[in-house]
Every structure is written in C-alpha cells, then in structure tokens.
Amino acid sequence: MSVRILALVGSLRAGSHNRQLAEAAAKHAPAGVDVELFEGLADVPFYNEDIDVEGSVPAAAARLREVAGGTDAFLLFSPEYNGTMPAVLKNAIDWLSRPYGAGALSGKPVAVVGTAFGQYGGVWAQDEARKAAGIAGGAVIEDAKLSIPASLTRFAETHPADDTEVATALTEVVARLTEQAAPAAA
C-alpha cells in the first residue's frame, strides 16, 4: 500500500520557510508514503464561477484538480499574512472545493502546519486554513498540528529537515495523516 499526500504551500517566496518545511515532510516521510509538493499555485487564477465551466476551466486550475484528485490526503503549509492564511492557499482550497460536494478535497484527510516569524508560529492562519478546508469538504484532522514560531531566526542557518525537533514533530503529523488516509489508499 502506498499513500499519496499532496503538499500545498501558502508561500510563493523562493526562500520560504514553509516550502522548506514541506521539503522536510517529503524527506522524512515514512516508507510507503509519498509527499508531493504541488508546483504552480501562483499560476492558478482567483476562483470565479464564470471561468469554472466544464470544458474551459483554466489549465492551471484543471491541473491542480487533476493532481489533487489522484491523492489520498492533503498537507497544507501556511505562514501567517496579516493574521490569516495567504490568498494563494485560500484560492487553492476554493478551486478544490468545486464542484460542490464532489471536489478533490471532499472526504479526504487534511492536516495543516506551518511556521511564521511571530511568537505563535502562524497559528491563526493555520486555524483559518483548517476551517476553510473543513467547510470545503475535507476531513480535517484537528489533532495533527504543528506551528513553529520565530521562523526567521530558527531557520536562519538550519533547514527544517535538519532540525531534529521539527523533523520529529513533522513526521508525527505525516504519520497521523497517513493513518487517516490508509483505508482509502488500500
């Protein structure tokens, strides 16, 4: 049995610590678990029902849906922008929530983690991402959390994959997500 987890990173910045956190999740994933980082969220247009028409969905949004449809679970990485999640992550959730009741998120396990500069590690943004993913139909795993504060100093010279405490906590989140996704993947 193999479990496929799609990682959606809410930061588009090249040196993003949340992207590095996603890379760490992929690196430390247990055997039989594939954590794939989705590339291309910046290309997905803002959700608009007028362009979400069968046969003419924008290519980037169609690709997101296609890749997401073939996965067993989602791992969302959210920094905190002005007290909430970045627009690019919310936009991905919106595209994956459609068609209503049958979107790629529907019924699939979702965990939300992240890091931010502040003292709480982006917890507000991550709570908002959990809320949005749940409303969109995802099966949010409320006890699979990881908020890492002080990202600019903590990861100034150390990649999250090389931070033992972070790698251990992230591995626990991936294991919990895998546990929930395994029955569907079998």
Coordinates of N, CA and C in Angstrom, one line a residue:
M1 N 0.8 -1.2 0.0 CA 0.0 0.0 0.0 C 0.9 1.2 0.0
S2 N 0.5 2.2 -0.8 CA 1.2 3.5 -0.9 C 0.2 4.6 -0.7
V3 N 0.6 5.6 0.1 CA -0.2 6.7 0.4 C 0.4 7.9 -0.2
R4 N -0.5 8.7 -1.0 CA 0.0 9.9 -1.7 C -0.6 11.1 -1.0
I5 N 0.3 12.0 -0.5 CA -0.1 13.2 0.2 C 0.3 14.4 -0.7
L6 N -0.6 15.3 -0.9 CA -0.3 16.4 -1.7 C -0.1 17.6 -0.8
A7 N 1.1 18.2 -0.9 CA 1.5 19.4 -0.1 C 1.2 20.6 -0.9
L8 N 0.4 21.5 -0.2 CA 0.1 22.8 -0.8 C 0.8 23.9 0.1
V9 N 1.7 24.7 -0.5 CA 2.4 25.6 0.3 C 1.9 27.0 0.1
G10 N 1.5 27.7 1.1 CA 0.9 29.0 1.0 C 1.8 30.2 0.8
S11 N 3.1 29.9 0.7 CA 4.0 31.0 0.5 C 4.7 30.7 -0.9
L12 N 4.7 31.8 -1.7 CA 5.3 31.7 -3.1 C 6.8 32.1 -3.1
R13 N 7.3 32.6 -2.0 CA 8.6 33.1 -1.9 C 9.6 32.0 -2.1
A14 N 10.6 32.3 -2.9 CA 11.7 31.3 -3.2 C 12.3 30.7 -2.0
G15 N 12.6 31.6 -1.0 CA 13.3 31.1 0.2 C 12.3 30.8 1.3
S16 N 11.1 30.5 1.0 CA 10.0 30.3 2.0 C 10.4 29.2 3.0
H17 N 10.3 29.5 4.3 CA 10.5 28.5 5.3 C 9.4 27.5 5.3
N18 N 8.2 27.9 4.9 CA 7.1 26.9 4.8 C 7.3 25.9 3.6
R19 N 7.9 26.4 2.5 CA 8.3 25.5 1.5 C 9.4 24.5 2.0
Q20 N 10.3 25.0 2.7 CA 11.4 24.2 3.3 C 10.8 23.2 4.2
L21 N 9.7 23.6 5.0 CA 9.0 22.7 5.9 C 8.4 21.5 5.0
A22 N 7.8 21.9 3.9 CA 7.2 20.9 3.0 C 8.3 19.9 2.5
E23 N 9.4 20.5 2.1 CA 10.5 19.7 1.7 C 11.0 18.7 2.8
A24 N 10.9 19.2 4.0 CA 11.3 18.3 5.1 C 10.3 17.2 5.3
A25 N 9.0 17.5 5.1 CA 8.0 16.5 5.2 C 8.2 15.4 4.1
A26 N 8.5 15.8 2.9 CA 8.8 14.8 1.9 C 10.0 14.0 2.2
K27 N 11.1 14.6 2.7 CA 12.3 13.9 3.0 C 12.1 12.9 4.1
H28 N 11.4 13.3 5.1 CA 11.2 12.4 6.3 C 10.0 11.5 6.3
A29 N 9.2 11.5 5.2 CA 8.0 10.7 5.1 C 8.4 9.2 5.2
P30 N 7.6 8.4 5.9 CA 7.9 7.0 6.1 C 7.8 6.3 4.8
A31 N 8.4 5.1 4.8 CA 8.3 4.2 3.6 C 6.9 4.0 3.2
G32 N 6.6 4.0 2.0 CA 5.2 3.8 1.5 C 4.4 5.1 1.5
V33 N 5.0 6.2 1.8 CA 4.3 7.5 1.8 C 5.0 8.4 0.9
D34 N 4.3 9.0 0.0 CA 4.9 10.0 -1.0 C 4.2 11.3 -0.7
V35 N 5.0 12.3 -0.3 CA 4.6 13.6 -0.1 C 5.1 14.4 -1.3
E36 N 4.1 14.9 -2.1 CA 4.4 15.6 -3.3 C 4.1 17.1 -3.2
L37 N 5.1 17.9 -3.4 CA 4.9 19.4 -3.4 C 4.2 19.8 -4.7
F38 N 3.1 20.5 -4.6 CA 2.4 20.9 -5.8 C 3.2 22.2 -6.3
E39 N 3.6 22.2 -7.5 CA 4.2 23.4 -8.1 C 3.2 24.1 -9.0
G40 N 3.1 25.4 -8.9 CA 2.2 26.1 -9.8 C 1.0 26.8 -9.2
L41 N 0.9 26.9 -7.8 CA -0.2 27.6 -7.2 C -0.2 29.1 -7.7
A42 N 0.9 29.7 -8.0 CA 0.9 31.1 -8.4 C 0.2 31.3 -9.8
D43 N 0.1 30.2 -10.5 CA -0.5 30.3 -11.9 C -2.0 30.0 -11.9
V44 N -2.5 29.6 -10.7 CA -4.0 29.3 -10.6 C -4.7 30.7 -10.5
P45 N -5.6 31.0 -11.4 CA -6.3 32.3 -11.3 C -7.3 32.3 -10.1
F46 N -7.6 33.5 -9.6 CA -8.5 33.5 -8.5 C -9.8 32.8 -8.9
Y47 N -10.4 32.1 -7.9 CA -11.6 31.4 -8.2 C -12.7 32.3 -8.6
N48 N -13.4 31.9 -9.7 CA -14.5 32.7 -10.2 C -15.5 31.7 -10.9
E49 N -16.7 31.6 -10.5 CA -17.6 30.7 -11.1 C -17.8 30.9 -12.6
D50 N -17.6 32.1 -13.1 CA -17.7 32.4 -14.5 C -16.7 31.7 -15.4
I51 N -15.5 31.4 -14.8 CA -14.5 30.7 -15.5 C -14.4 29.2 -15.1
D52 N -15.2 28.8 -14.2 CA -15.2 27.4 -13.7 C -16.3 26.7 -14.5
V53 N -16.1 26.5 -15.8 CA -17.1 26.0 -16.6 C -16.5 24.7 -17.3
E54 N -17.3 23.6 -17.2 CA -16.8 22.3 -17.8 C -16.3 22.5 -19.2
G55 N -15.1 22.1 -19.5 CA -14.6 22.2 -20.8 C -13.7 23.4 -21.0
S56 N -13.8 24.4 -20.1 CA -13.0 25.6 -20.3 C -12.4 26.1 -19.0
V57 N -12.2 25.2 -18.0 CA -11.5 25.5 -16.8 C -10.1 25.9 -17.1
P58 N -9.6 27.0 -16.6 CA -8.2 27.4 -16.8 C -7.2 26.2 -16.6
A59 N -6.2 26.1 -17.4 CA -5.3 25.0 -17.4 C -4.7 24.8 -16.0
A60 N -4.2 25.8 -15.4 CA -3.5 25.7 -14.1 C -4.5 25.2 -13.0
A61 N -5.8 25.6 -13.1 CA -6.7 25.1 -12.1 C -7.1 23.7 -12.4
A62 N -7.2 23.3 -13.7 CA -7.5 21.9 -14.1 C -6.4 21.0 -13.6
R63 N -5.2 21.5 -13.8 CA -4.0 20.6 -13.3 C -4.0 20.4 -11.8
L64 N -4.3 21.5 -11.1 CA -4.4 21.4 -9.6 C -5.5 20.3 -9.2
R65 N -6.6 20.4 -9.8 CA -7.7 19.5 -9.6 C -7.3 18.1 -10.0
E66 N -6.7 17.9 -11.1 CA -6.2 16.6 -11.5 C -5.3 15.9 -10.6
V67 N -4.2 16.7 -10.2 CA -3.2 16.2 -9.3 C -3.9 15.9 -7.9
A68 N -4.7 16.8 -7.4 CA -5.4 16.6 -6.1 C -6.3 15.4 -6.2
G69 N -7.0 15.2 -7.3 CA -7.9 14.1 -7.4 C -7.2 12.7 -7.2
G70 N -5.9 12.7 -7.6 CA -5.2 11.4 -7.5 C -4.5 11.2 -6.2
T71 N -4.7 12.0 -5.2 CA -4.0 11.9 -3.9 C -5.0 11.4 -2.9
D72 N -4.4 10.9 -1.8 CA -5.2 10.3 -0.7 C -5.4 11.3 0.4
A73 N -4.6 12.3 0.5 CA -4.6 13.3 1.7 C -3.9 14.6 1.3
F74 N -4.2 15.6 2.1 CA -3.6 16.9 1.9 C -2.8 17.4 3.1
L75 N -1.7 18.0 2.9 CA -0.9 18.6 3.9 C -0.7 20.0 3.5
L76 N -1.3 20.9 4.2 CA -1.3 22.4 3.9 C -0.2 23.0 4.8
F77 N 0.6 23.9 4.2 CA 1.6 24.6 4.9 C 1.3 26.1 4.8
S78 N 1.0 26.7 6.0 CA 0.5 28.1 6.0 C 1.4 29.0 6.9
P79 N 2.0 30.0 6.2 CA 2.5 31.1 7.0 C 1.3 32.0 7.5
E80 N 1.6 33.1 8.1 CA 0.5 34.0 8.5 C 0.7 35.3 7.9
Y81 N -0.2 35.8 7.1 CA -0.2 37.1 6.4 C -1.3 37.9 7.1
N82 N -0.9 38.9 7.8 CA -1.9 39.8 8.4 C -3.0 39.1 9.2
G83 N -2.5 38.1 10.0 CA -3.4 37.4 10.9 C -4.2 36.3 10.2
T84 N -4.0 36.0 9.0 CA -4.8 34.9 8.3 C -3.9 34.2 7.3
M85 N -4.5 33.2 6.6 CA -3.8 32.5 5.6 C -3.5 33.3 4.3
P86 N -2.5 33.0 3.6 CA -2.2 33.7 2.3 C -3.4 33.4 1.3
A87 N -3.6 34.4 0.5 CA -4.7 34.3 -0.6 C -4.4 33.1 -1.5
V88 N -3.2 32.7 -1.8 CA -2.9 31.6 -2.7 C -3.4 30.3 -2.1
L89 N -3.3 30.1 -0.8 CA -3.7 28.9 -0.2 C -5.3 28.8 -0.2
K90 N -5.9 29.9 0.2 CA -7.3 30.0 0.2 C -7.9 29.8 -1.2
N91 N -7.2 30.3 -2.2 CA -7.7 30.1 -3.6 C -7.6 28.7 -4.0
A92 N -6.5 28.0 -3.6 CA -6.4 26.6 -3.9 C -7.6 25.8 -3.3
I93 N -7.8 26.1 -2.0 CA -9.0 25.4 -1.3 C -10.3 25.7 -2.1
D94 N -10.5 26.9 -2.5 CA -11.7 27.3 -3.3 C -11.8 26.4 -4.5
W95 N -10.7 26.3 -5.3 CA -10.8 25.5 -6.6 C -11.0 24.1 -6.2
L96 N -10.4 23.6 -5.2 CA -10.6 22.1 -4.8 C -11.9 21.8 -4.2
S97 N -12.7 22.8 -3.8 CA -14.0 22.6 -3.2 C -15.1 22.4 -4.2
R98 N -14.8 22.6 -5.5 CA -15.8 22.5 -6.6 C -15.5 21.3 -7.4
P99 N -16.5 20.7 -8.1 CA -17.9 21.0 -7.9 C -18.4 20.7 -6.5
Y100 N -19.3 21.5 -6.1 CA -19.8 21.4 -4.7 C -20.2 20.0 -4.4
G101 N -19.7 19.5 -3.3 CA -20.0 18.2 -2.8 C -19.1 17.1 -3.4
A102 N -18.4 17.4 -4.5 CA -17.6 16.4 -5.2 C -16.2 16.9 -5.6
G103 N -15.8 17.9 -4.9 CA -14.4 18.5 -5.1 C -13.4 17.5 -4.7
A104 N -12.1 17.8 -5.1 CA -11.0 16.9 -4.8 C -10.7 16.8 -3.3
L105 N -11.1 17.8 -2.5 CA -10.9 17.8 -1.1 C -12.0 16.9 -0.4
S106 N -13.1 16.7 -1.0 CA -14.2 16.0 -0.4 C -13.9 14.7 0.3
G107 N -14.0 14.7 1.6 CA -13.8 13.4 2.4 C -12.4 13.0 2.6
K108 N -11.4 13.7 2.0 CA -10.0 13.3 2.2 C -9.4 14.0 3.4
P109 N -8.6 13.2 4.1 CA -7.9 13.8 5.3 C -7.0 15.0 5.0
V110 N -7.1 16.0 5.9 CA -6.3 17.2 5.7 C -5.6 17.6 7.0
A111 N -4.4 17.9 7.0 CA -3.6 18.4 8.1 C -3.0 19.8 7.7
V112 N -3.0 20.7 8.7 CA -2.4 22.0 8.4 C -1.3 22.3 9.4
V113 N -0.2 22.7 8.9 CA 1.0 23.0 9.7 C 1.6 24.3 9.2
G114 N 2.7 24.8 9.8 CA 3.4 25.9 9.3 C 4.3 26.6 10.2
T115 N 4.9 27.6 9.7 CA 5.9 28.4 10.5 C 5.7 29.8 10.1
A116 N 6.0 30.7 11.1 CA 5.9 32.1 10.8 C 6.9 32.8 11.8
F117 N 7.1 34.1 11.5 CA 8.1 34.9 12.3 C 7.6 35.1 13.7
G118 N 6.3 35.3 13.9 CA 5.7 35.7 15.2 C 5.9 34.6 16.2
Q119 N 5.5 35.0 17.4 CA 5.7 34.1 18.6 C 4.8 32.9 18.7
Y120 N 3.8 32.9 17.8 CA 2.8 31.8 17.8 C 3.0 30.9 16.6
G121 N 3.8 31.2 15.7 CA 4.1 30.3 14.5 C 3.0 30.3 13.5
G122 N 2.2 31.3 13.4 CA 1.1 31.3 12.4 C -0.1 30.6 12.8
V123 N -0.4 30.3 14.0 CA -1.5 29.5 14.5 C -2.8 30.1 14.0
W124 N -3.0 31.4 14.0 CA -4.3 32.0 13.5 C -4.5 31.6 12.0
A125 N -3.5 31.7 11.2 CA -3.6 31.4 9.8 C -3.9 29.9 9.6
Q126 N -3.3 29.1 10.4 CA -3.5 27.6 10.3 C -4.9 27.2 10.8
D127 N -5.4 27.9 11.8 CA -6.8 27.7 12.2 C -7.7 28.1 11.1
E128 N -7.5 29.2 10.4 CA -8.3 29.6 9.3 C -8.3 28.6 8.2
A129 N -7.1 28.1 7.9 CA -6.9 27.1 6.8 C -7.7 25.8 7.1
R130 N -7.6 25.4 8.4 CA -8.4 24.2 8.8 C -9.9 24.5 8.6
K131 N -10.3 25.6 9.1 CA -11.8 26.0 8.9 C -12.2 25.9 7.5
A132 N -11.4 26.6 6.6 CA -11.8 26.7 5.2 C -11.7 25.3 4.5
A133 N -10.7 24.5 4.8 CA -10.6 23.1 4.3 C -11.8 22.2 4.7
G134 N -12.2 22.4 6.0 CA -13.3 21.6 6.5 C -14.6 22.0 5.8
I135 N -14.9 23.3 5.7 CA -16.1 23.7 5.0 C -16.1 23.3 3.6
A136 N -14.9 23.2 3.0 CA -14.8 22.8 1.6 C -15.0 21.3 1.4
G137 N -15.1 20.6 2.5 CA -15.4 19.1 2.4 C -14.3 18.2 2.9
G138 N -13.1 18.8 3.2 CA -12.0 18.0 3.7 C -12.3 17.4 5.1
A139 N -11.7 16.3 5.4 CA -11.8 15.7 6.7 C -10.6 16.1 7.5
V140 N -10.7 17.3 8.1 CA -9.6 17.9 8.8 C -9.3 17.1 10.1
I141 N -8.0 16.9 10.2 CA -7.5 16.1 11.4 C -7.1 17.2 12.4
E142 N -8.0 17.5 13.4 CA -7.8 18.6 14.3 C -6.6 18.4 15.2
D143 N -6.2 17.2 15.5 CA -5.1 16.9 16.4 C -3.7 16.8 15.7
A144 N -3.7 17.0 14.4 CA -2.4 16.9 13.7 C -2.0 18.3 13.4
K145 N -1.3 18.9 14.3 CA -0.9 20.3 14.2 C 0.6 20.5 14.5
L146 N 1.1 21.6 13.9 CA 2.5 22.0 14.1 C 2.6 23.4 13.7
S147 N 2.8 24.3 14.7 CA 3.1 25.7 14.5 C 4.4 26.1 15.1
I148 N 5.3 26.5 14.2 CA 6.7 26.8 14.6 C 6.9 28.3 14.6
P149 N 7.1 28.9 15.8 CA 7.4 30.3 15.9 C 8.8 30.7 15.5
A150 N 9.0 32.0 15.3 CA 10.3 32.6 15.1 C 11.1 32.0 13.9
S151 N 10.4 31.8 12.8 CA 11.0 31.2 11.7 C 12.3 31.8 11.1
L152 N 12.3 33.2 11.2 CA 13.5 33.9 10.6 C 14.7 33.6 11.4
T153 N 14.6 33.4 12.7 CA 15.8 33.1 13.5 C 16.0 31.6 13.6
R154 N 15.0 30.8 13.7 CA 15.1 29.4 13.9 C 15.7 28.7 12.7
F155 N 15.3 29.2 11.5 CA 15.8 28.6 10.2 C 16.7 29.5 9.5
A156 N 17.4 30.4 10.2 CA 18.3 31.3 9.5 C 19.5 30.5 9.0
E157 N 20.0 29.5 9.7 CA 21.1 28.8 9.3 C 20.9 27.3 9.2
T158 N 19.6 26.9 9.5 CA 19.3 25.4 9.6 C 18.0 25.2 8.7
H159 N 18.1 24.3 7.8 CA 16.9 23.9 7.0 C 16.0 23.1 8.0
P160 N 14.7 23.2 7.9 CA 13.8 22.5 8.8 C 14.1 21.0 8.8
A161 N 14.5 20.4 7.6 CA 14.8 19.0 7.5 C 15.9 18.6 8.4
D162 N 16.8 19.5 8.8 CA 17.9 19.2 9.6 C 17.7 19.6 11.1
D163 N 16.6 20.1 11.4 CA 16.2 20.4 12.8 C 15.5 19.2 13.4
T164 N 16.2 18.5 14.3 CA 15.7 17.3 14.8 C 14.3 17.4 15.5
E165 N 14.1 18.4 16.2 CA 12.8 18.6 16.9 C 11.7 18.8 15.8
V166 N 11.9 19.7 14.8 CA 11.0 19.9 13.8 C 10.7 18.6 13.0
A167 N 11.8 18.0 12.6 CA 11.6 16.7 11.8 C 10.8 15.7 12.5
T168 N 11.0 15.5 13.8 CA 10.3 14.6 14.6 C 8.8 15.0 14.7
A169 N 8.5 16.2 15.0 CA 7.1 16.7 15.0 C 6.4 16.6 13.7
L170 N 7.1 16.9 12.6 CA 6.5 16.8 11.3 C 6.3 15.4 10.9
T171 N 7.2 14.5 11.3 CA 7.0 13.1 11.0 C 5.8 12.5 11.7
E172 N 5.5 13.0 12.9 CA 4.3 12.6 13.7 C 3.0 13.1 12.9
V173 N 3.1 14.3 12.4 CA 1.9 14.8 11.7 C 1.7 14.0 10.4
V174 N 2.7 13.7 9.7 CA 2.6 12.9 8.5 C 2.1 11.5 8.8
A175 N 2.6 10.9 9.9 CA 2.1 9.6 10.3 C 0.6 9.6 10.7
R176 N 0.2 10.7 11.3 CA -1.2 10.8 11.7 C -2.1 10.9 10.5
L177 N -1.6 11.7 9.5 CA -2.3 11.9 8.2 C -2.4 10.6 7.5
T178 N -1.3 9.9 7.4 CA -1.2 8.6 6.7 C -2.2 7.6 7.4
E179 N -2.2 7.6 8.7 CA -3.1 6.7 9.4 C -4.6 6.9 8.9
Q180 N -5.0 8.2 8.7 CA -6.3 8.5 8.3 C -6.5 8.2 6.8
A181 N -5.5 8.3 6.0 CA -5.6 8.1 4.6 C -5.5 6.7 4.2
A182 N -4.8 5.9 5.0 CA -4.5 4.5 4.6 C -5.7 3.7 4.2
P183 N -6.9 3.7 4.9 CA -8.0 2.9 4.4 C -8.5 3.2 3.0
A184 N -8.4 4.5 2.6 CA -8.8 4.9 1.3 C -7.8 4.5 0.2
A185 N -6.5 4.5 0.7 CA -5.4 4.1 -0.3 C -5.3 2.6 -0.5
A186 N -5.9 1.9 0.4 CA -5.8 0.4 0.3 C -6.6 -0.2 -0.9

